[in-house]
XYZ file of C-alpha atoms in Angstrom:
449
model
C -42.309 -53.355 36.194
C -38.916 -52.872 38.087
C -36.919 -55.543 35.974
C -35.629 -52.470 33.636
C -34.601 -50.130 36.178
C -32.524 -52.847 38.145
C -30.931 -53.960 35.358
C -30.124 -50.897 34.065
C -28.400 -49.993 37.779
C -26.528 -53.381 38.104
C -25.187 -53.532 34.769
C -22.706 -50.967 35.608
C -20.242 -50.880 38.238
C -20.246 -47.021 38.528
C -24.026 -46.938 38.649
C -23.973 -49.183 41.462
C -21.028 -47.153 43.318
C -23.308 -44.062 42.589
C -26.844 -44.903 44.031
C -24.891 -46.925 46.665
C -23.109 -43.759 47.606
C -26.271 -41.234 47.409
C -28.025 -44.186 49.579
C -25.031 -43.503 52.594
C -25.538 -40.185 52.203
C -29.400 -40.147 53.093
C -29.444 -42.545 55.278
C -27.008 -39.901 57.196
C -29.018 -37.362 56.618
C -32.155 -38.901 58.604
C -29.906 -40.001 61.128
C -28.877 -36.174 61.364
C -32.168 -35.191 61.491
C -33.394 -37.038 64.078
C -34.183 -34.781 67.567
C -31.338 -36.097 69.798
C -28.774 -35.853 67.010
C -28.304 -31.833 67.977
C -28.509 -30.107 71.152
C -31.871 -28.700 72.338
C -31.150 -25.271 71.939
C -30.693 -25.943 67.974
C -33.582 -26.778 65.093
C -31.786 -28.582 62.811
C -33.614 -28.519 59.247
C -33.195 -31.849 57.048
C -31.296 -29.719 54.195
C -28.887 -28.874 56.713
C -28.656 -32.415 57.892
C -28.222 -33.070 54.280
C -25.729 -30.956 54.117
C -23.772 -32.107 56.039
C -24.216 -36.247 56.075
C -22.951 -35.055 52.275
C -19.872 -33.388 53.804
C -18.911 -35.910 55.733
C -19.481 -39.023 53.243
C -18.119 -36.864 50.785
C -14.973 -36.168 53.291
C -14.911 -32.706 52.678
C -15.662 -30.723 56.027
C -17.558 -27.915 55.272
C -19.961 -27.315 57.979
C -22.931 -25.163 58.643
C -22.343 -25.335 62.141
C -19.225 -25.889 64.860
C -19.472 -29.633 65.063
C -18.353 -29.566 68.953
C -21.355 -26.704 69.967
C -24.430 -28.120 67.752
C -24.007 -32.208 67.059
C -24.675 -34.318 70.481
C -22.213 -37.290 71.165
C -24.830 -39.714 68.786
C -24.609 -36.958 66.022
C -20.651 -36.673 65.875
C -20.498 -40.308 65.939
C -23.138 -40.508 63.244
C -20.855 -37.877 61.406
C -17.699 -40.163 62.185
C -19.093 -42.785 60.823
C -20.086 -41.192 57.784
C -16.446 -40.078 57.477
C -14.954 -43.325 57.750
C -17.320 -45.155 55.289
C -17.309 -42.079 52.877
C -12.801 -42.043 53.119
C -12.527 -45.830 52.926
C -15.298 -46.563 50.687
C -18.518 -47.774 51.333
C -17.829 -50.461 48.853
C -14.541 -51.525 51.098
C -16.197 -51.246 53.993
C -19.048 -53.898 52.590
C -16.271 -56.361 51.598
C -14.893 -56.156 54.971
C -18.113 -57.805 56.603
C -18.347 -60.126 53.899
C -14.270 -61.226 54.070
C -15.579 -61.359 58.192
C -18.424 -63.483 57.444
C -15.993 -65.791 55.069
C -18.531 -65.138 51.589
C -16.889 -65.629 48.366
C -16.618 -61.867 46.825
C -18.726 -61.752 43.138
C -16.841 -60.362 40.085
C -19.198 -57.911 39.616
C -18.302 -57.270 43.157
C -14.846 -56.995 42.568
C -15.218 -54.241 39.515
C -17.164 -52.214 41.623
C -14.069 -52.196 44.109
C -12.069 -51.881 41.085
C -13.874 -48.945 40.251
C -14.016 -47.704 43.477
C -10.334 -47.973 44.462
C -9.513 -46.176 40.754
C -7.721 -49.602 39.998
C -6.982 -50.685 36.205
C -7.729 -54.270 36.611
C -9.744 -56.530 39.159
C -6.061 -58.614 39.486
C -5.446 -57.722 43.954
C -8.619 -55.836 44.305
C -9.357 -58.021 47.421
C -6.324 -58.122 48.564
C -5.533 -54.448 48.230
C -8.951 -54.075 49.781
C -7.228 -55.863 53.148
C -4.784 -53.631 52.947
C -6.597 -50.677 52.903
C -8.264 -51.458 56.083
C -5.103 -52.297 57.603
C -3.381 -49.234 56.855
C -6.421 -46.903 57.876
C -6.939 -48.644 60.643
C -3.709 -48.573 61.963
C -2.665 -45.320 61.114
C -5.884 -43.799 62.872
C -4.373 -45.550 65.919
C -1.402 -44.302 65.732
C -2.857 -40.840 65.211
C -5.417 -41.083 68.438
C -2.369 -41.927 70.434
C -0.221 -38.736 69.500
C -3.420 -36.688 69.105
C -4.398 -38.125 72.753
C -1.311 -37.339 74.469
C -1.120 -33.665 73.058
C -5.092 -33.349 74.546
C -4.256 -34.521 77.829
C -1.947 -31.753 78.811
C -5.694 -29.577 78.404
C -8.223 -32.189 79.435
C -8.867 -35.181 81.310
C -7.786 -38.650 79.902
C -11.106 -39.970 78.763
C -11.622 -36.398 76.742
C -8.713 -36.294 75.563
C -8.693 -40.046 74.193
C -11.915 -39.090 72.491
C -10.957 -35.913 70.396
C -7.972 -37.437 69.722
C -10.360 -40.335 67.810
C -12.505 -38.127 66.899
C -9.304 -35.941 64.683
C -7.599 -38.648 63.677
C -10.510 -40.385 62.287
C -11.128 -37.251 60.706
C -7.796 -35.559 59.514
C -6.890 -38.684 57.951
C -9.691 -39.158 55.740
C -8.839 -35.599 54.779
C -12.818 -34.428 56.291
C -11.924 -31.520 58.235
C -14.386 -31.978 60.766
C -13.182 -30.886 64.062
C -14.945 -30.788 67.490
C -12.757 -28.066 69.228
C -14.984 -25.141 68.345
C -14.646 -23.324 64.812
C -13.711 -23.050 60.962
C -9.698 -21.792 62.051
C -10.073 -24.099 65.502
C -6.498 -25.446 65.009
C -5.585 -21.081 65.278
C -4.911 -21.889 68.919
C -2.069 -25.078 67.712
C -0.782 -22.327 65.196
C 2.703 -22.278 66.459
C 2.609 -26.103 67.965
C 5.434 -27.893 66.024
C 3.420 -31.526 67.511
C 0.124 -30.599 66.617
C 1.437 -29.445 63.188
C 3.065 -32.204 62.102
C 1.096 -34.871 63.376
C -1.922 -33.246 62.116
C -0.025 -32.339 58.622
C 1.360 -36.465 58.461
C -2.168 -37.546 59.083
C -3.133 -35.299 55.800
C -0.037 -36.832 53.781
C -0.562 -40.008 54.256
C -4.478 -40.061 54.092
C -3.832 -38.058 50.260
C -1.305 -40.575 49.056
C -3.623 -42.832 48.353
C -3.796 -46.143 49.524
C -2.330 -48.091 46.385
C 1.008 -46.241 47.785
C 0.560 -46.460 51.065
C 0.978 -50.499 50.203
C 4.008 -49.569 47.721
C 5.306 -47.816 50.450
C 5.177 -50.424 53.422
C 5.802 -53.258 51.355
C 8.758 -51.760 49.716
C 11.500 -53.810 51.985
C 9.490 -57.509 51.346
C 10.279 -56.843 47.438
C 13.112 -58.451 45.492
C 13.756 -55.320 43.432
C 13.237 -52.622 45.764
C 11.834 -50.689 43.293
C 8.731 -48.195 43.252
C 6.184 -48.345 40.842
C 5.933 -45.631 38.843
C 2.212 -44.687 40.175
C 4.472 -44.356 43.440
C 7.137 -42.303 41.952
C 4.886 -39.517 40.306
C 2.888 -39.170 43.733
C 6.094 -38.686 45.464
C 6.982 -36.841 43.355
C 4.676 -34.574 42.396
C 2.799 -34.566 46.609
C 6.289 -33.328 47.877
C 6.891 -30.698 45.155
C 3.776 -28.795 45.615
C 4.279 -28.979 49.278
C 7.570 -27.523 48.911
C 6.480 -25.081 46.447
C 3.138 -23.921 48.428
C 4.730 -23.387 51.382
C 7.192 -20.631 50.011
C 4.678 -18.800 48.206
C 2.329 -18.348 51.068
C 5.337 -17.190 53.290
C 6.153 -14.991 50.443
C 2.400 -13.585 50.531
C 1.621 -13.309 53.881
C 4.705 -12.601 55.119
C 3.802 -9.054 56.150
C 0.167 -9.422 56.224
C -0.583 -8.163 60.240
C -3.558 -10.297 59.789
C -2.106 -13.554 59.624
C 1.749 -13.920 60.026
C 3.040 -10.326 59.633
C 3.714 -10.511 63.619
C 4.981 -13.731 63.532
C 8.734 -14.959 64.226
C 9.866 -16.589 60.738
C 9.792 -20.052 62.415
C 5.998 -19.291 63.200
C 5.685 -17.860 59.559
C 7.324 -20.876 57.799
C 5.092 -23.104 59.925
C 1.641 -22.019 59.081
C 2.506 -21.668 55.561
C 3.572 -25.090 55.377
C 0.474 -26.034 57.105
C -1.523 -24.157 55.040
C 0.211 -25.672 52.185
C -0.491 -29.649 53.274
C -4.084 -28.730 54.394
C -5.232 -27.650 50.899
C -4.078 -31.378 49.632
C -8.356 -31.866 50.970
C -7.021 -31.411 54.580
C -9.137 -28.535 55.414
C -8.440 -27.352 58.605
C -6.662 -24.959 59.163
C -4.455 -22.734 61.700
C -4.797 -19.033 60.337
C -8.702 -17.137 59.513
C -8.601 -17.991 55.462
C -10.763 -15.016 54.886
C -7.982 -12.829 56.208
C -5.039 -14.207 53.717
C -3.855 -12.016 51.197
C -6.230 -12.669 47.534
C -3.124 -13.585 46.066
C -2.936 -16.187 48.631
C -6.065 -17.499 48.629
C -6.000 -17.444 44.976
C -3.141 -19.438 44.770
C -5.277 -22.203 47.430
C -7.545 -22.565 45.095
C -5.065 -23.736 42.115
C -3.835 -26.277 45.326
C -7.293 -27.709 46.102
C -8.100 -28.133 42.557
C -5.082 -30.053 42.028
C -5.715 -32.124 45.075
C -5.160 -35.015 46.231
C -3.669 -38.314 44.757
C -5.792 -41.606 42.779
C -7.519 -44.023 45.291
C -6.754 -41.756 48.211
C -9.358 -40.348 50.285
C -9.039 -36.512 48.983
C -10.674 -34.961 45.865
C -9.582 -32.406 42.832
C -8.120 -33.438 39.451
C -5.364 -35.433 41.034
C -1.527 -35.107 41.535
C -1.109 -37.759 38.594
C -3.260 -36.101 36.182
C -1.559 -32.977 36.911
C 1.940 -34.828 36.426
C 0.544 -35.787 33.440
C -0.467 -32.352 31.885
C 3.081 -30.765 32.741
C 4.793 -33.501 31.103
C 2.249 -33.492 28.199
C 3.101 -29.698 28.159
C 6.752 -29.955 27.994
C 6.774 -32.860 25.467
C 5.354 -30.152 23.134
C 7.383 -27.604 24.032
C 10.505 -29.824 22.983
C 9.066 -30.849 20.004
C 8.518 -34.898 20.798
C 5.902 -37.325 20.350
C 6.047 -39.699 23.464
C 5.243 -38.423 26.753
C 7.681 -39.990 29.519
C 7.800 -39.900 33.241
C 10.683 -41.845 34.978
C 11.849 -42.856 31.870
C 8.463 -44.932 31.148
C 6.242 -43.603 27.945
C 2.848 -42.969 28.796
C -0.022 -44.255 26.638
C -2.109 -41.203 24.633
C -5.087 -43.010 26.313
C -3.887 -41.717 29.464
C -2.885 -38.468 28.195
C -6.077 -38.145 26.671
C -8.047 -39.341 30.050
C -5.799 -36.783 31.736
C -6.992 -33.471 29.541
C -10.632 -34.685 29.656
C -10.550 -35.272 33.457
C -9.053 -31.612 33.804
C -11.556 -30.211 31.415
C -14.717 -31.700 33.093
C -13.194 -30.465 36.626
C -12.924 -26.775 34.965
C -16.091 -26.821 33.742
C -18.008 -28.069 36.780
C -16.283 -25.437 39.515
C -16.894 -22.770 36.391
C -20.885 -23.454 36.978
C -21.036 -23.994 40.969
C -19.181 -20.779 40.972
C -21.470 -19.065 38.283
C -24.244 -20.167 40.343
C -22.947 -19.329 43.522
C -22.690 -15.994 41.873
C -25.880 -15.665 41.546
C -27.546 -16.772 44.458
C -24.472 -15.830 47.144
C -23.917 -11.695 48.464
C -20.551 -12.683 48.107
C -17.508 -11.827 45.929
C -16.627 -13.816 42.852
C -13.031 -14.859 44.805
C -14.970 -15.743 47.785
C -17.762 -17.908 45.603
C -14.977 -19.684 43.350
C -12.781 -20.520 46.562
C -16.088 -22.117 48.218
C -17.348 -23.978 44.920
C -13.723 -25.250 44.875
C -13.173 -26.220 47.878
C -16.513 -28.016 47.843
C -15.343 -29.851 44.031
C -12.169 -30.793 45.837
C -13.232 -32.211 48.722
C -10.965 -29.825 50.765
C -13.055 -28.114 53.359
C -11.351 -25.076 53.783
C -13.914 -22.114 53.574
C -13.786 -18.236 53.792
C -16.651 -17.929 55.866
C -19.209 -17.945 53.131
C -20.578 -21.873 54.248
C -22.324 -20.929 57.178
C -24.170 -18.071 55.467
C -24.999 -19.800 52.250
C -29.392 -19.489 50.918
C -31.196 -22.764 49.993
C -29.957 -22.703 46.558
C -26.390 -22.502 47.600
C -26.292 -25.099 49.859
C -27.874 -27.248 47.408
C -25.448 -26.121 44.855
C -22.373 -27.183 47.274
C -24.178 -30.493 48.058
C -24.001 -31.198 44.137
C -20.133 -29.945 43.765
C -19.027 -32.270 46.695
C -21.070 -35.131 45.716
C -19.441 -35.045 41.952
C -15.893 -34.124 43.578
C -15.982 -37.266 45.448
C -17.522 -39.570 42.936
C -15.150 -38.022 40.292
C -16.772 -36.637 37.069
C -15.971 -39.566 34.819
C -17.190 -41.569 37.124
C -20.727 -39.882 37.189
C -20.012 -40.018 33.584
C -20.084 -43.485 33.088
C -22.461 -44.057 35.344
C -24.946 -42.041 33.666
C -24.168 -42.190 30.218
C -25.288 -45.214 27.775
C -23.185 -48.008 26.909
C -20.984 -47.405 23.376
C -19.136 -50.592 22.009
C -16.199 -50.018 20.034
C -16.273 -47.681 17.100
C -16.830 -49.936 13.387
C -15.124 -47.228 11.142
C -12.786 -44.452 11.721
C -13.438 -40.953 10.157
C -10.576 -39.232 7.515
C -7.518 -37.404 9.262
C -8.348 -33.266 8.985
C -6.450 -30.580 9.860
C -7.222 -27.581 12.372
C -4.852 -24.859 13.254
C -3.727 -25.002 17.103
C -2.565 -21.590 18.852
C-alpha cells in the first residue's frame, strides 16, 4: 500500500531534502507549542509556533514575538537549535552523527548532501561536509567570545556568555533572531564600531558560503595559490554590493531626522554600512526600517533579493546568479557570443539555469506580495518588502510581521519555506522525472526588444 509513495520520495534526492526539511520544521513547531516553551503570561497558538519553528529552520528571523520577552530558556534553545540544523543543513548535521558513529555514508546519501550543499558532483561531498562543521563551529566560537566580552561590560559573566551564544549562533547562520528585546534591538549598538563589525563579519562570513569559506582557509596549503573562480565571483560580487549599498543608503538617509539626519557622518557611514551587510539575509538591524526613506527601503529589497551566496546559509537569487545576469547582459550589449568571468567562458547551461532561477524568484515574491495585498491593511511597499524579505531569508521587517491575519502568516510560512529550499529545488522535487529529449524541434525565429 505504501511501497509507491516511498519510492516515489526516495528516488529523488530533492524529495528527500524536502519532506526531511518540512519534518524539522514540525517537529519544531510541537516543541514550540508545548506549555513551558513560552512564558505564562503568553498563549502561544500552534500557527504561531509554526511560524516561527519555520523562521528559524528556514534562518530567516522574522518573529511574531520579541524572542527574549515570550520564548522561556527551553523555547530559545529549541529555536537555536532549529537555527543551527536549518543554517548547516539538516542533511550535514545527520552525516555528522553517522561520521561520529564511524557508518559508511550511502551514495544516495551523498547526492542528497550534494544537493543540499548546491555542489555539482558527489566528488568531496563528505569531506566538504567536515569542513563545514569545522568552520561553523569554530567561527560561532570565535563569535561568542567577542560577542561575550562586549555583554559583560552590561551583564554578569554567565549572561553575558549566553547571549553572546545565543547571537553568534544566530547572526552567523544569517537568522536574525535576537534575545535583547525587539525588531531594531541592535538600535542601542547603532554607533558601536565592536558590535558592528563583529556582528557585520559574522553576516559575511555566514553568506559566503561554505564552499569558500574552505577556498578561503585552505588557500596557503595549495601549490598554485589560486582561487577558484566560484571564489572569485563571490568576492567579487559580496564586496561590490557592500560597497555600493552602503553609499546609497548614506546618500538616502542622510538627512532623514528619523534615522541618521542627526547623526555625525562617522555614525551615518556606519549604519548604512550595516544596513548594507544585514540585507545579505542578516536581518537585524540598528535603525527602525519602517522609518527609512521608500527609496531606501526600496533599494533593500533589490539587496535581499539578490542575497546571499550558493551553499551559504542565506537565501535570494544568489550573488553568482546575479554575476551571471550582468555579465550575460553586457555580453549582449558588446555584441559577443561567450559569456566570461575571470577570463573563464561560462557554459549556456549555466546562463540558462541563471535566467530561470531569477525568473522563478520574480514570480514567487510577485504572488506572496499579491497575496499579501490582499489579505494585509498594509501598503504595497510595505507587503513586497515583507514577502521579500520572507523569499530571501533575510528577516528584516517593517513592522508588518507581528500584525500579519491567518492567511498572511501562512502565506510568509510558504515564501520562507521555498526561499530556503530554493525554487528549483522544490522544482525537482516535485516535478516528474524527464530523460533526455529523442528529437530536437526546427530553429524559428522571434523578434527580441
Amino acid at each position: 500500500m505504501f511501497r509507491k509513495p516511498i519510492q516515489w520520495i526516495v528516488s529523488s534526492p530533492p524529495r528527500i531534502l524536502l519532506l526531511g526539511f518540512g519534518a524539522t520544521i514540525l517537529i519544531g513547531a510541537w516543541l514550540l507549542s508545548l506549555p513551558f516553551a513560552s512564558r505564562d503570561e503568553y498563549s502561544i497558538s500552534f500557527l504561531d509556533a509554526l511560524f516561527t519553528s519555520t523562521s528559524a529552520a528556514c534562518v530567516t528571523g522574522l518573529s511574531l514575538f520579541d524572542t527574549g520577552a515570550v520564548w522561556t530558556t527551553y523555547g530559545q534553545w529549541v529555536i537555536l537549535l532549529l537555527v543551527q540544523v536549518g543554517g548547516i543543513g539538516f542533511m550535514t548535521m545527520a552525516t555528522l552523527f553517522a561520521l561520529i558513529l564511524r557508518r559508511r555514508i550511502s551514495l544516495k546519501e551523498r547526492l542528497i548532501l550534494q544537493q543540499s550543499l548546491n555542489q555539482g558532483s558527489i566528488e568531496g561531498v563528505v569531506r566538504l561536509v567536515r569542513k563545514v562543521i569545522l568552520y561553523a563551529l569554530a567561527i560561532e566560537l570565535a563569535g561568542t567570545l567577542l560577542y561575550t566580552a562586549r555583554f559583560m561590560v552590561d551583564m554578569n559573566i554567565g549572561e553575558a556568555l549566553y547571549q553572546g551564544m545565543f547571537h553568534s549562533i544566530s547572526i552567523f547562520n544569517n537568522a536574525g533572531f535576537n534575545i535583547v528585546g525587539g525588531a531594531d534591538s541592535f538600535a542601542m549598538y547603532s554607533d558601536d564600531l565592536y558590535m558592528n563589525m563583529v556582528t557585520a563579519l559574522l553576516i559575511i562570513l555566514g553568506g559566503f558560503g561554505f564552499v569558500v569559506l574552505a577556498d578561503l582557509f585552505d588557500f596557503k596549503r595549495r601549490r598554485n595559490r589560486k582561487f577558484s573562480l566560484h571564489t572569485k565571483v563571490v568576492l567579487t560580487v559580496s564586496a561590490s554590493l557592500i560597497v555600493f549599498g552602503t553609499v546609497v543608503i548614506f546618500i538616502f538617509e542622510y538627512s532623514n531626522m528619523h534615522s541618521t539626519g542627526g547623526s555625525s557622518i562617522w555614525e551615518k557611514a556606519l549604519v548604512a554600512f550595516f544596513q548594507s551587510v544585514t540585507t545579505r539575509s542578516g536581518g537585524v538591524s540598528t535603525v527602525d526600517i519602517s522609518e527609512l526613506r521608500q527609496a531606501t527601503q526600496f533599494f533593500m529589497v533589490i539587496l535581499m533579493f539578490i542575497g546571499a551566496s550558493p551553499g551559504s546559509t542565506g537565501g535570494g537569487i544568489k550573488t553568482t546568479t546575479f554575476a551571471v545576469l550582468v555579465a550575460a547582459v553586457l555580453t549582449m550589449m558588446r555584441g559577443k557570443e561567450d559569456v566570461v568571468l575571470f577570463r573563464l567562458r561560462l557554459a549556456q547551461e549555466r546562463v540558462y539555469k541563471a535566467v530561470t532561477v531569477t525568473l522563478f524568484c520574480i514570480g514567487i515574491v510577485m504572488v506572496g506580495t499579491m497575496v499579501l495585498c490582499t489579505t494585509e491593511k498594509a501598503g504595497f511597499l510595505t507587503n513586497m518588502f515583507e514577502a521579500t524579505s520572507a523569499f530571501g531569508t533575510v528577516g528584516l521587517s517593517m513592522g508588518l510581521t507581528s500584525q500579519l491575519t491567518v492567511a498572511g502568516k501562512i502565506t510568509i510560512i510558504c515564501l520562507m519555506f521555498i526561499g530556503r529550499l530554493g525554487p528549483l529545488t522544490l522544482t525537482y522535487a516535485l516535478g516528474p522525472r524527464t530523460g533526455r529529449a529523442l528529437y530536437r524541434h526546427a530553429e524559428g525565429k522571434i523578434i527580441i526588444g
